Amino acid sequence: MTTPATDSRGMGYLESLPRRAVMVYLPLGVFVFVLLFPFYWMAVTTFKPNAELLSREGNPFWVIEPTLAHIEKLLFQTSYPQWMWNTVVVSVVSTFTSLAASVLAAYAIERLRFRGAKQTGLAIFLAYLVPPSILFIPLATIVFKLGLFDTRWALILTYPTFLVPFCTWLLMGYFRTIPYELEECALIDGASRWQILVKIILPLAVPGLISAGIFAFTLSWNEFIYALTFISSSEVKTVPVGVVTELVEGDVYHWGSLMAGALLGSLPVAILYSFFVEHYVSGMTGAVKE
Amino acid sequence: MHRLFDNRNTLGLLFMLPAAALLLVFLTYPLGLGVWLGFTDAKVGRPGEWVGLENYVYLWGDSVTRLALFNTLLYTVVASVLKFFLGLWLAILLNQHLPFKSFFRAAILLPYIVPTALSAIAFWWIFDAQFSIISWVLTKFGLIDRYIDFLGDPWNARWSVIAANVWRGVPFVAITLLAGLQTISPSLYEAAAIDGASGWQRFWHVTLPLLTPIIAVVMTFSVLFTFTDFQLIYVITRGGPLNSTHLMATLSFQRAIPGGALGEGAAIAIAMVPFLLAAILFSYFGLQRRAWQQGATDR
């Protein structure tokens, strides 16, 4: 293989161009193609007229006569706009509720260091590991007893079960990086804990709050099993559940409108994500690294 | 009054209250209730009577449950192994000096952030028996002469849902491992190169040992979420054909919600817990031993 002398620049063994093309660009290209193809396919199908969808002739990778018929059907002949609105309301309310609860909890665990703070932190982490597919049956009976079945409240109140542990854990990591001295100075100046939290800690933790908020919003937007179990009327459904349960009619699948529903339902999170990629990535890796 | 709010214990409890209330009512209590339901014959609309281990005895002898357990283990093992190797490979590729690196990184994470239920519908369409684009391409290249029945044949269906799961999971593994790779100091590679280590040796003796802790955490999460997966299967196959893709989670849903047998469904869900605990303990102790071998000075 290569000799140590030519090799002293770190990843030098990949330097020559043809070799680099085969070792790096080719596999990377395949990865990107495979990972993004389903989205391309969603988009192409959305704008294809039915005649093109059901023909095996011609080039399926392109649209010859683009049409908005599928999107039109989705917006005017189904409850799709209503599902969109439900998803927005549920995601926004549960995200802000969870963020507020998590900020207080994380500050208490990380900074007030009350008796049992360490154990509480561990319990929060363990709560994060409890998957929704174990909880949905007992939660369904609780939601029913509380009279919340088939309402948006059922989702707004149950989504924090996975949002609060995640956000608290993430914010604990952020709060840990803020120097204690700042707080001590403020305490000496006579500030109360509440003032310290609002005027010193929160402004410094804004990137962490954005990470946690974006992540929580996407998690709520994408949630499926609770929304599927706790909601039965079309007017209260969220986008993922509405598309899966209501747009599939009988044996003939309306692929055009199904794909339009999938595409439009993915766009809000994709757009939000594109604005906050760095926050999103740091939220994801931060939650794992701690 | 003011004095009371300055006491860190009182204030701490006060601050913990909203989060603790939410989690106790909607997480801890249901977890306990789930365990209890598993020991009862509760049906929808009828509180159950205690039946002891009856549900578990019945499920142990039930061929569909056994098949679901087999499917879940196969799904978890195959998908996790693939996600690990492909994710590590992708992370290493992204760790090179590349033009448009941040664009690549952002694009690659897309499968992870869009709603899984919705991307699963796209896979359902890609795997369609009559109009599958994969079959179309393979036919054009003359590799097959009949369209593949991706979701109609038990083993085809299993591989198809595993492929969809790997597609969704690789970005998460890749991006978190990339974050781990970026913390490894280049001077270590230089030192290894001076000692005459080949590229492969540097990977094996420098990269991998330093990456082990984060690999353990990432793969634990990956295994947990693959083992309890629900959406992909529910959307793409609903457990079919002939229950050959039913996982524990989808079977538990089917028995409890459309089927109405809450007790039995809860028992299936609770039966997943020992496997999850085993995965967590395995990674926890694996991680501990590793840290101890490396001197464990940083934590």
mmCIF file with all atom_site columns, C-alpha atoms in Angstrom, chain A residues 4 7-8 10 13-14 20 23-25 27-28 31-32 34-39 41-42 45 53-54 56 58 60-61 101 104-105 107-109 111-115 120 124-125 127-131 133-139 141-142 146 157-158 160-161 164-165 193-194 197 215 218 221-222 224-225 228-229 239-240 243-244 248 253 255 258-259 261-262 265-266 269-270 273 277-278 280-281 284-285 288-290, chain B residues 2 6 8-9 11-12 15-16 18-19 22-23 25-27 29-31 33-34 37 86 89-90 93-94 96-99 104-115 117-119 121-126 128 130-131 133 136-137 147 167 170-172 175-176 179 183 189-190 193 196-199 202 214 217-218 221 224 228 230-231 234-235 238 249 252-253 256-257 262 265-266 269-270 272-273 276 280 299:
data_model
loop_
_atom_site.group_PDB
_atom_site.id
_atom_site.type_symbol
_atom_site.label_atom_id
_atom_site.label_alt_id
_atom_site.label_comp_id
_atom_site.label_asym_id
_atom_site.label_entity_id
_atom_site.label_seq_id
_atom_site.pdbx_PDB_ins_code
_atom_site.Cartn_x
_atom_site.Cartn_y
_atom_site.Cartn_z
_atom_site.occupancy
_atom_site.B_iso_or_equiv
_atom_site.pdbx_formal_charge
_atom_site.auth_seq_id
_atom_site.auth_comp_id
_atom_site.auth_asym_id
_atom_site.auth_atom_id
_atom_site.pdbx_PDB_model_num
ATOM 1   C CA . PRO A 1 4   ? 4.256   6.369  5.423   1.00 0.00 ? 4   PRO A CA 1
ATOM 2   C CA . ASP A 1 7   ? 0.969   9.577  3.919   1.00 0.00 ? 7   ASP A CA 1
ATOM 3   C CA . SER A 1 8   ? 1.702   12.100 6.581   1.00 0.00 ? 8   SER A CA 1
ATOM 4   C CA . GLY A 1 10  ? -3.994  12.752 7.655   1.00 0.00 ? 10  GLY A CA 1
ATOM 5   C CA . TYR A 1 13  ? -4.317  7.949  1.200   1.00 0.00 ? 13  TYR A CA 1
ATOM 6   C CA . LEU A 1 14  ? -7.418  9.247  -0.571  1.00 0.00 ? 14  LEU A CA 1
ATOM 7   C CA . ARG A 1 20  ? -10.901 9.685  -4.791  1.00 0.00 ? 20  ARG A CA 1
ATOM 8   C CA . MET A 1 23  ? -13.711 5.868  -3.149  1.00 0.00 ? 23  MET A CA 1
ATOM 9   C CA . VAL A 1 24  ? -15.619 9.031  -2.181  1.00 0.00 ? 24  VAL A CA 1
ATOM 10  C CA . TYR A 1 25  ? -17.749 10.654 -4.873  1.00 0.00 ? 25  TYR A CA 1
ATOM 11  C CA . PRO A 1 27  ? -20.530 5.999  -3.106  1.00 0.00 ? 27  PRO A CA 1
ATOM 12  C CA . LEU A 1 28  ? -21.597 9.423  -1.863  1.00 0.00 ? 28  LEU A CA 1
ATOM 13  C CA . PHE A 1 31  ? -26.175 7.443  -1.039  1.00 0.00 ? 31  PHE A CA 1
ATOM 14  C CA . VAL A 1 32  ? -27.598 10.845 -1.937  1.00 0.00 ? 32  VAL A CA 1
ATOM 15  C CA . VAL A 1 34  ? -31.128 6.608  -2.834  1.00 0.00 ? 34  VAL A CA 1
ATOM 16  C CA . LEU A 1 35  ? -31.900 8.844  0.155   1.00 0.00 ? 35  LEU A CA 1
ATOM 17  C CA . LEU A 1 36  ? -33.537 11.553 -1.943  1.00 0.00 ? 36  LEU A CA 1
ATOM 18  C CA . PHE A 1 37  ? -35.197 9.493  -4.659  1.00 0.00 ? 37  PHE A CA 1
ATOM 19  C CA . PRO A 1 38  ? -38.468 8.825  -2.747  1.00 0.00 ? 38  PRO A CA 1
ATOM 20  C CA . PHE A 1 39  ? -38.994 12.595 -2.432  1.00 0.00 ? 39  PHE A CA 1
ATOM 21  C CA . TRP A 1 41  ? -40.795 10.310 -6.836  1.00 0.00 ? 41  TRP A CA 1
ATOM 22  C CA . MET A 1 42  ? -43.406 11.879 -4.554  1.00 0.00 ? 42  MET A CA 1
ATOM 23  C CA . THR A 1 45  ? -46.245 11.546 -9.028  1.00 0.00 ? 45  THR A CA 1
ATOM 24  C CA . LEU A 1 53  ? -49.360 7.268  -14.013 1.00 0.00 ? 53  LEU A CA 1
ATOM 25  C CA . LEU A 1 54  ? -51.037 4.136  -15.269 1.00 0.00 ? 54  LEU A CA 1
ATOM 26  C CA . ARG A 1 56  ? -45.956 1.608  -18.750 1.00 0.00 ? 56  ARG A CA 1
ATOM 27  C CA . GLY A 1 58  ? -42.625 6.432  -22.083 1.00 0.00 ? 58  GLY A CA 1
ATOM 28  C CA . PRO A 1 60  ? -41.744 7.445  -15.977 1.00 0.00 ? 60  PRO A CA 1
ATOM 29  C CA . PHE A 1 61  ? -39.063 9.691  -14.450 1.00 0.00 ? 61  PHE A CA 1
ATOM 30  C CA . ALA A 1 101 ? -42.162 22.704 31.423  1.00 0.00 ? 101 ALA A CA 1
ATOM 31  C CA . LEU A 1 104 ? -38.170 24.935 34.443  1.00 0.00 ? 104 LEU A CA 1
ATOM 32  C CA . ALA A 1 105 ? -37.302 21.272 34.981  1.00 0.00 ? 105 ALA A CA 1
ATOM 33  C CA . TYR A 1 107 ? -33.017 24.667 35.351  1.00 0.00 ? 107 TYR A CA 1
ATOM 34  C CA . ALA A 1 108 ? -34.112 23.003 38.573  1.00 0.00 ? 108 ALA A CA 1
ATOM 35  C CA . ILE A 1 109 ? -32.128 19.834 37.909  1.00 0.00 ? 109 ILE A CA 1
ATOM 36  C CA . ARG A 1 111 ? -28.794 24.721 38.560  1.00 0.00 ? 111 ARG A CA 1
ATOM 37  C CA . LEU A 1 112 ? -30.921 24.608 41.697  1.00 0.00 ? 112 LEU A CA 1
ATOM 38  C CA . ARG A 1 113 ? -29.518 21.166 42.445  1.00 0.00 ? 113 ARG A CA 1
ATOM 39  C CA . PHE A 1 114 ? -32.336 20.383 44.856  1.00 0.00 ? 114 PHE A CA 1
ATOM 40  C CA . ARG A 1 115 ? -32.136 17.200 46.877  1.00 0.00 ? 115 ARG A CA 1
ATOM 41  C CA . THR A 1 120 ? -34.583 13.114 38.726  1.00 0.00 ? 120 THR A CA 1
ATOM 42  C CA . ILE A 1 124 ? -35.995 11.976 32.800  1.00 0.00 ? 124 ILE A CA 1
ATOM 43  C CA . PHE A 1 125 ? -33.479 10.139 30.647  1.00 0.00 ? 125 PHE A CA 1
ATOM 44  C CA . ALA A 1 127 ? -38.578 8.414  30.393  1.00 0.00 ? 127 ALA A CA 1
ATOM 45  C CA . TYR A 1 128 ? -37.020 9.372  27.060  1.00 0.00 ? 128 TYR A CA 1
ATOM 46  C CA . LEU A 1 129 ? -36.361 5.686  26.349  1.00 0.00 ? 129 LEU A CA 1
ATOM 47  C CA . VAL A 1 130 ? -40.003 4.592  26.821  1.00 0.00 ? 130 VAL A CA 1
ATOM 48  C CA . PRO A 1 131 ? -41.390 4.058  23.313  1.00 0.00 ? 131 PRO A CA 1
ATOM 49  C CA . SER A 1 133 ? -45.840 1.754  21.098  1.00 0.00 ? 133 SER A CA 1
ATOM 50  C CA . ILE A 1 134 ? -45.743 0.417  24.681  1.00 0.00 ? 134 ILE A CA 1
ATOM 51  C CA . LEU A 1 135 ? -47.873 3.240  26.076  1.00 0.00 ? 135 LEU A CA 1
ATOM 52  C CA . PHE A 1 136 ? -50.649 3.730  23.540  1.00 0.00 ? 136 PHE A CA 1
ATOM 53  C CA . ILE A 1 137 ? -53.081 1.084  24.869  1.00 0.00 ? 137 ILE A CA 1
ATOM 54  C CA . PRO A 1 138 ? -53.164 2.208  28.526  1.00 0.00 ? 138 PRO A CA 1
ATOM 55  C CA . LEU A 1 139 ? -53.045 5.838  27.374  1.00 0.00 ? 139 LEU A CA 1
ATOM 56  C CA . THR A 1 141 ? -58.065 4.030  28.239  1.00 0.00 ? 141 THR A CA 1
ATOM 57  C CA . ILE A 1 142 ? -56.917 7.088  30.224  1.00 0.00 ? 142 ILE A CA 1
ATOM 58  C CA . LEU A 1 146 ? -60.861 11.794 30.909  1.00 0.00 ? 146 LEU A CA 1
ATOM 59  C CA . LEU A 1 157 ? -51.668 16.386 26.476  1.00 0.00 ? 157 LEU A CA 1
ATOM 60  C CA . THR A 1 158 ? -50.015 13.106 25.441  1.00 0.00 ? 158 THR A CA 1
ATOM 61  C CA . PRO A 1 160 ? -45.393 15.970 26.043  1.00 0.00 ? 160 PRO A CA 1
ATOM 62  C CA . THR A 1 161 ? -44.710 12.396 27.220  1.00 0.00 ? 161 THR A CA 1
ATOM 63  C CA . VAL A 1 164 ? -40.636 16.847 27.801  1.00 0.00 ? 164 VAL A CA 1
ATOM 64  C CA . PRO A 1 165 ? -37.969 14.166 28.431  1.00 0.00 ? 165 PRO A CA 1
ATOM 65  C CA . ARG A 1 193 ? -33.894 32.876 40.984  1.00 0.00 ? 193 ARG A CA 1
ATOM 66  C CA . TRP A 1 194 ? -36.773 33.684 38.668  1.00 0.00 ? 194 TRP A CA 1
ATOM 67  C CA . LEU A 1 197 ? -33.636 32.364 34.844  1.00 0.00 ? 197 LEU A CA 1
ATOM 68  C CA . PHE A 1 215 ? -36.973 19.185 17.229  1.00 0.00 ? 215 PHE A CA 1
ATOM 69  C CA . THR A 1 218 ? -40.987 17.984 14.066  1.00 0.00 ? 218 THR A CA 1
ATOM 70  C CA . TRP A 1 221 ? -45.778 16.883 13.408  1.00 0.00 ? 221 TRP A CA 1
ATOM 71  C CA . ASN A 1 222 ? -44.569 13.359 12.590  1.00 0.00 ? 222 ASN A CA 1
ATOM 72  C CA . PHE A 1 224 ? -48.507 8.714  14.229  1.00 0.00 ? 224 PHE A CA 1
ATOM 73  C CA . ILE A 1 225 ? -49.537 5.996  16.677  1.00 0.00 ? 225 ILE A CA 1
ATOM 74  C CA . LEU A 1 228 ? -54.182 6.993  14.975  1.00 0.00 ? 228 LEU A CA 1
ATOM 75  C CA . THR A 1 229 ? -55.450 5.515  18.244  1.00 0.00 ? 229 THR A CA 1
ATOM 76  C CA . VAL A 1 239 ? -52.027 15.006 8.328   1.00 0.00 ? 239 VAL A CA 1
ATOM 77  C CA . PRO A 1 240 ? -50.093 11.703 8.621   1.00 0.00 ? 240 PRO A CA 1
ATOM 78  C CA . VAL A 1 243 ? -53.575 10.694 4.532   1.00 0.00 ? 243 VAL A CA 1
ATOM 79  C CA . VAL A 1 244 ? -53.075 7.073  5.586   1.00 0.00 ? 244 VAL A CA 1
ATOM 80  C CA . VAL A 1 248 ? -56.856 5.150  0.621   1.00 0.00 ? 248 VAL A CA 1
ATOM 81  C CA . TYR A 1 253 ? -55.270 3.649  -5.053  1.00 0.00 ? 253 TYR A CA 1
ATOM 82  C CA . TRP A 1 255 ? -51.558 7.526  -6.175  1.00 0.00 ? 255 TRP A CA 1
ATOM 83  C CA . LEU A 1 258 ? -51.792 10.192 -2.023  1.00 0.00 ? 258 LEU A CA 1
ATOM 84  C CA . MET A 1 259 ? -48.396 11.477 -3.127  1.00 0.00 ? 259 MET A CA 1
ATOM 85  C CA . GLY A 1 261 ? -50.834 14.557 0.417   1.00 0.00 ? 261 GLY A CA 1
ATOM 86  C CA . ALA A 1 262 ? -47.473 13.118 1.416   1.00 0.00 ? 262 ALA A CA 1
ATOM 87  C CA . GLY A 1 265 ? -47.516 17.165 4.594   1.00 0.00 ? 265 GLY A CA 1
ATOM 88  C CA . SER A 1 266 ? -43.722 16.908 4.435   1.00 0.00 ? 266 SER A CA 1
ATOM 89  C CA . VAL A 1 269 ? -41.145 20.382 8.369   1.00 0.00 ? 269 VAL A CA 1
ATOM 90  C CA . ALA A 1 270 ? -38.737 20.311 5.437   1.00 0.00 ? 270 ALA A CA 1
ATOM 91  C CA . TYR A 1 273 ? -35.652 22.305 8.840   1.00 0.00 ? 273 TYR A CA 1
ATOM 92  C CA . VAL A 1 277 ? -30.308 22.850 9.865   1.00 0.00 ? 277 VAL A CA 1
ATOM 93  C CA . GLU A 1 278 ? -27.514 23.663 12.303  1.00 0.00 ? 278 GLU A CA 1
ATOM 94  C CA . TYR A 1 280 ? -31.531 20.684 14.258  1.00 0.00 ? 280 TYR A CA 1
ATOM 95  C CA . VAL A 1 281 ? -28.268 18.784 13.901  1.00 0.00 ? 281 VAL A CA 1
ATOM 96  C CA . MET A 1 284 ? -29.961 15.603 17.480  1.00 0.00 ? 284 MET A CA 1
ATOM 97  C CA . THR A 1 285 ? -26.302 15.010 18.220  1.00 0.00 ? 285 THR A CA 1
ATOM 98  C CA . VAL A 1 288 ? -27.146 11.518 21.987  1.00 0.00 ? 288 VAL A CA 1
ATOM 99  C CA . LYS A 1 289 ? -23.780 12.751 23.196  1.00 0.00 ? 289 LYS A CA 1
ATOM 100 C CA . GLU A 1 290 ? -24.630 13.644 26.778  1.00 0.00 ? 290 GLU A CA 1
ATOM 101 C CA . HIS B 2 2   ? -39.687 35.464 49.781  1.00 0.00 ? 2   HIS B CA 1
ATOM 102 C CA . ASP B 2 6   ? -35.062 31.200 47.748  1.00 0.00 ? 6   ASP B CA 1
ATOM 103 C CA . ARG B 2 8   ? -33.331 25.580 46.563  1.00 0.00 ? 8   ARG B CA 1
ATOM 104 C CA . ASN B 2 9   ? -35.297 22.497 47.583  1.00 0.00 ? 9   ASN B CA 1
ATOM 105 C CA . LEU B 2 11  ? -37.986 26.154 44.513  1.00 0.00 ? 11  LEU B CA 1
ATOM 106 C CA . GLY B 2 12  ? -36.622 23.044 42.828  1.00 0.00 ? 12  GLY B CA 1
ATOM 107 C CA . PHE B 2 15  ? -39.980 24.217 39.084  1.00 0.00 ? 15  PHE B CA 1
ATOM 108 C CA . MET B 2 16  ? -40.219 20.452 38.595  1.00 0.00 ? 16  MET B CA 1
ATOM 109 C CA . PRO B 2 18  ? -45.314 20.987 35.549  1.00 0.00 ? 18  PRO B CA 1
ATOM 110 C CA . ALA B 2 19  ? -42.958 18.466 33.944  1.00 0.00 ? 19  ALA B CA 1
ATOM 111 C CA . LEU B 2 22  ? -47.326 15.681 32.912  1.00 0.00 ? 22  LEU B CA 1
ATOM 112 C CA . LEU B 2 23  ? -44.962 12.728 33.044  1.00 0.00 ? 23  LEU B CA 1
ATOM 113 C CA . VAL B 2 25  ? -50.045 11.258 34.704  1.00 0.00 ? 25  VAL B CA 1
ATOM 114 C CA . PHE B 2 26  ? -49.330 10.450 31.056  1.00 0.00 ? 26  PHE B CA 1
ATOM 115 C CA . LEU B 2 27  ? -46.193 8.302  31.253  1.00 0.00 ? 27  LEU B CA 1
ATOM 116 C CA . TYR B 2 29  ? -49.190 5.881  35.383  1.00 0.00 ? 29  TYR B CA 1
ATOM 117 C CA . PRO B 2 30  ? -49.957 4.427  31.912  1.00 0.00 ? 30  PRO B CA 1
ATOM 118 C CA . LEU B 2 31  ? -46.803 2.316  32.124  1.00 0.00 ? 31  LEU B CA 1
ATOM 119 C CA . LEU B 2 33  ? -51.619 0.548  33.960  1.00 0.00 ? 33  LEU B CA 1
ATOM 120 C CA . GLY B 2 34  ? -50.222 -1.259 30.902  1.00 0.00 ? 34  GLY B CA 1
ATOM 121 C CA . LEU B 2 37  ? -53.943 -4.514 31.800  1.00 0.00 ? 37  LEU B CA 1
ATOM 122 C CA . LEU B 2 86  ? -24.068 2.062  5.927   1.00 0.00 ? 86  LEU B CA 1
ATOM 123 C CA . TRP B 2 89  ? -19.613 4.456  5.833   1.00 0.00 ? 89  TRP B CA 1
ATOM 124 C CA . LEU B 2 90  ? -21.673 7.554  5.031   1.00 0.00 ? 90  LEU B CA 1
ATOM 125 C CA . LEU B 2 93  ? -17.497 9.856  3.441   1.00 0.00 ? 93  LEU B CA 1
ATOM 126 C CA . LEU B 2 94  ? -18.975 13.059 4.837   1.00 0.00 ? 94  LEU B CA 1
ATOM 127 C CA . GLN B 2 96  ? -13.716 14.070 3.977   1.00 0.00 ? 96  GLN B CA 1
ATOM 128 C CA . HIS B 2 97  ? -12.914 17.463 2.535   1.00 0.00 ? 97  HIS B CA 1
ATOM 129 C CA . LEU B 2 98  ? -15.795 17.941 0.144   1.00 0.00 ? 98  LEU B CA 1
ATOM 130 C CA . PRO B 2 99  ? -17.268 20.817 -1.816  1.00 0.00 ? 99  PRO B CA 1
ATOM 131 C CA . PHE B 2 104 ? -24.839 17.183 1.473   1.00 0.00 ? 104 PHE B CA 1
ATOM 132 C CA . ARG B 2 105 ? -25.252 16.931 5.203   1.00 0.00 ? 105 ARG B CA 1
ATOM 133 C CA . ALA B 2 106 ? -28.550 18.806 5.120   1.00 0.00 ? 106 ALA B CA 1
ATOM 134 C CA . ALA B 2 107 ? -29.936 16.800 2.194   1.00 0.00 ? 107 ALA B CA 1
ATOM 135 C CA . ILE B 2 108 ? -28.987 13.466 3.702   1.00 0.00 ? 108 ILE B CA 1
ATOM 136 C CA . LEU B 2 109 ? -30.960 14.101 6.869   1.00 0.00 ? 109 LEU B CA 1
ATOM 137 C CA . LEU B 2 110 ? -34.255 14.633 4.997   1.00 0.00 ? 110 LEU B CA 1
ATOM 138 C CA . PRO B 2 111 ? -35.532 11.034 5.306   1.00 0.00 ? 111 PRO B CA 1
ATOM 139 C CA . TYR B 2 112 ? -35.210 11.370 9.063   1.00 0.00 ? 112 TYR B CA 1
ATOM 140 C CA . ILE B 2 113 ? -37.131 14.607 9.454   1.00 0.00 ? 113 ILE B CA 1
ATOM 141 C CA . VAL B 2 114 ? -40.173 14.147 7.204   1.00 0.00 ? 114 VAL B CA 1
ATOM 142 C CA . PRO B 2 115 ? -43.132 12.265 8.715   1.00 0.00 ? 115 PRO B CA 1
ATOM 143 C CA . ALA B 2 117 ? -46.020 7.712  7.773   1.00 0.00 ? 117 ALA B CA 1
ATOM 144 C CA . LEU B 2 118 ? -45.840 9.916  4.681   1.00 0.00 ? 118 LEU B CA 1
ATOM 145 C CA . SER B 2 119 ? -42.528 8.655  3.342   1.00 0.00 ? 119 SER B CA 1
ATOM 146 C CA . ILE B 2 121 ? -46.659 5.877  1.530   1.00 0.00 ? 121 ILE B CA 1
ATOM 147 C CA . ALA B 2 122 ? -44.027 6.793  -1.052  1.00 0.00 ? 122 ALA B CA 1
ATOM 148 C CA . PHE B 2 123 ? -42.378 3.401  -0.436  1.00 0.00 ? 123 PHE B CA 1
ATOM 149 C CA . TRP B 2 124 ? -45.729 1.695  -0.763  1.00 0.00 ? 124 TRP B CA 1
ATOM 150 C CA . TRP B 2 125 ? -46.010 3.275  -4.210  1.00 0.00 ? 125 TRP B CA 1
ATOM 151 C CA . ILE B 2 126 ? -42.393 2.410  -5.087  1.00 0.00 ? 126 ILE B CA 1
ATOM 152 C CA . ASP B 2 128 ? -46.426 -1.367 -5.992  1.00 0.00 ? 128 ASP B CA 1
ATOM 153 C CA . GLN B 2 130 ? -48.038 -3.223 -11.088 1.00 0.00 ? 130 GLN B CA 1
ATOM 154 C CA . PHE B 2 131 ? -46.345 0.153  -11.330 1.00 0.00 ? 131 PHE B CA 1
ATOM 155 C CA . ILE B 2 133 ? -40.436 2.036  -10.612 1.00 0.00 ? 133 ILE B CA 1
ATOM 156 C CA . TRP B 2 136 ? -39.722 -0.815 -14.466 1.00 0.00 ? 136 TRP B CA 1
ATOM 157 C CA . VAL B 2 137 ? -36.003 -0.037 -14.401 1.00 0.00 ? 137 VAL B CA 1
ATOM 158 C CA . TYR B 2 147 ? -42.672 -7.291 -12.336 1.00 0.00 ? 147 TYR B CA 1
ATOM 159 C CA . TRP B 2 167 ? -33.545 4.170  4.410   1.00 0.00 ? 167 TRP B CA 1
ATOM 160 C CA . VAL B 2 170 ? -29.242 5.612  8.051   1.00 0.00 ? 170 VAL B CA 1
ATOM 161 C CA . PRO B 2 171 ? -29.279 9.452  8.180   1.00 0.00 ? 171 PRO B CA 1
ATOM 162 C CA . PHE B 2 172 ? -29.627 9.481  11.969  1.00 0.00 ? 172 PHE B CA 1
ATOM 163 C CA . ILE B 2 175 ? -25.043 12.336 11.187  1.00 0.00 ? 175 ILE B CA 1
ATOM 164 C CA . THR B 2 176 ? -24.515 11.419 14.845  1.00 0.00 ? 176 THR B CA 1
ATOM 165 C CA . ALA B 2 179 ? -20.420 14.445 14.967  1.00 0.00 ? 179 ALA B CA 1
ATOM 166 C CA . THR B 2 183 ? -14.244 15.344 17.708  1.00 0.00 ? 183 THR B CA 1
ATOM 167 C CA . TYR B 2 189 ? -3.934  10.300 12.810  1.00 0.00 ? 189 TYR B CA 1
ATOM 168 C CA . GLU B 2 190 ? -0.646  12.085 12.201  1.00 0.00 ? 190 GLU B CA 1
ATOM 169 C CA . ALA B 2 193 ? 0.881   7.758  10.240  1.00 0.00 ? 193 ALA B CA 1
ATOM 170 C CA . GLY B 2 196 ? 3.688   3.663  9.819   1.00 0.00 ? 196 GLY B CA 1
ATOM 171 C CA . ALA B 2 197 ? 0.047   2.703  10.247  1.00 0.00 ? 197 ALA B CA 1
ATOM 172 C CA . SER B 2 198 ? -1.887  2.061  7.027   1.00 0.00 ? 198 SER B CA 1
ATOM 173 C CA . GLY B 2 199 ? -5.262  3.676  6.380   1.00 0.00 ? 199 GLY B CA 1
ATOM 174 C CA . ARG B 2 202 ? -5.617  3.896  11.534  1.00 0.00 ? 202 ARG B CA 1
ATOM 175 C CA . ILE B 2 214 ? -21.019 7.182  20.663  1.00 0.00 ? 214 ILE B CA 1
ATOM 176 C CA . VAL B 2 217 ? -25.405 5.143  22.371  1.00 0.00 ? 217 VAL B CA 1
ATOM 177 C CA . VAL B 2 218 ? -26.522 5.632  18.764  1.00 0.00 ? 218 VAL B CA 1
ATOM 178 C CA . PHE B 2 221 ? -31.404 4.238  20.274  1.00 0.00 ? 221 PHE B CA 1
ATOM 179 C CA . LEU B 2 224 ? -34.941 0.547  20.598  1.00 0.00 ? 224 LEU B CA 1
ATOM 180 C CA . THR B 2 228 ? -40.798 -0.942 18.671  1.00 0.00 ? 228 THR B CA 1
ATOM 181 C CA . PHE B 2 230 ? -45.059 0.693  14.112  1.00 0.00 ? 230 PHE B CA 1
ATOM 182 C CA . GLN B 2 231 ? -45.652 3.295  11.399  1.00 0.00 ? 231 GLN B CA 1
ATOM 183 C CA . TYR B 2 234 ? -48.801 -0.197 9.480   1.00 0.00 ? 234 TYR B CA 1
ATOM 184 C CA . VAL B 2 235 ? -48.646 1.952  6.358   1.00 0.00 ? 235 VAL B CA 1
ATOM 185 C CA . ARG B 2 238 ? -50.499 -3.691 7.736   1.00 0.00 ? 238 ARG B CA 1
ATOM 186 C CA . ALA B 2 249 ? -46.157 -3.277 18.008  1.00 0.00 ? 249 ALA B CA 1
ATOM 187 C CA . SER B 2 252 ? -50.513 -5.330 19.716  1.00 0.00 ? 252 SER B CA 1
ATOM 188 C CA . PHE B 2 253 ? -52.344 -2.485 17.956  1.00 0.00 ? 253 PHE B CA 1
ATOM 189 C CA . ALA B 2 256 ? -56.204 -4.074 21.090  1.00 0.00 ? 256 ALA B CA 1
ATOM 190 C CA . ILE B 2 257 ? -57.759 -1.309 18.980  1.00 0.00 ? 257 ILE B CA 1
ATOM 191 C CA . LEU B 2 262 ? -57.099 -4.410 25.352  1.00 0.00 ? 262 LEU B CA 1
ATOM 192 C CA . GLY B 2 265 ? -52.770 -6.118 23.250  1.00 0.00 ? 265 GLY B CA 1
ATOM 193 C CA . ALA B 2 266 ? -51.222 -4.698 26.422  1.00 0.00 ? 266 ALA B CA 1
ATOM 194 C CA . ALA B 2 269 ? -46.696 -4.555 24.270  1.00 0.00 ? 269 ALA B CA 1
ATOM 195 C CA . ILE B 2 270 ? -45.368 -5.371 27.753  1.00 0.00 ? 270 ILE B CA 1
ATOM 196 C CA . MET B 2 272 ? -41.395 -6.111 24.419  1.00 0.00 ? 272 MET B CA 1
ATOM 197 C CA . VAL B 2 273 ? -40.042 -4.549 27.629  1.00 0.00 ? 273 VAL B CA 1
ATOM 198 C CA . LEU B 2 276 ? -35.659 -3.327 25.428  1.00 0.00 ? 276 LEU B CA 1
ATOM 199 C CA . ILE B 2 280 ? -30.158 -0.930 27.230  1.00 0.00 ? 280 ILE B CA 1
ATOM 200 C CA . ARG B 2 299 ? -16.079 11.515 33.043  1.00 0.00 ? 299 ARG B CA 1
#
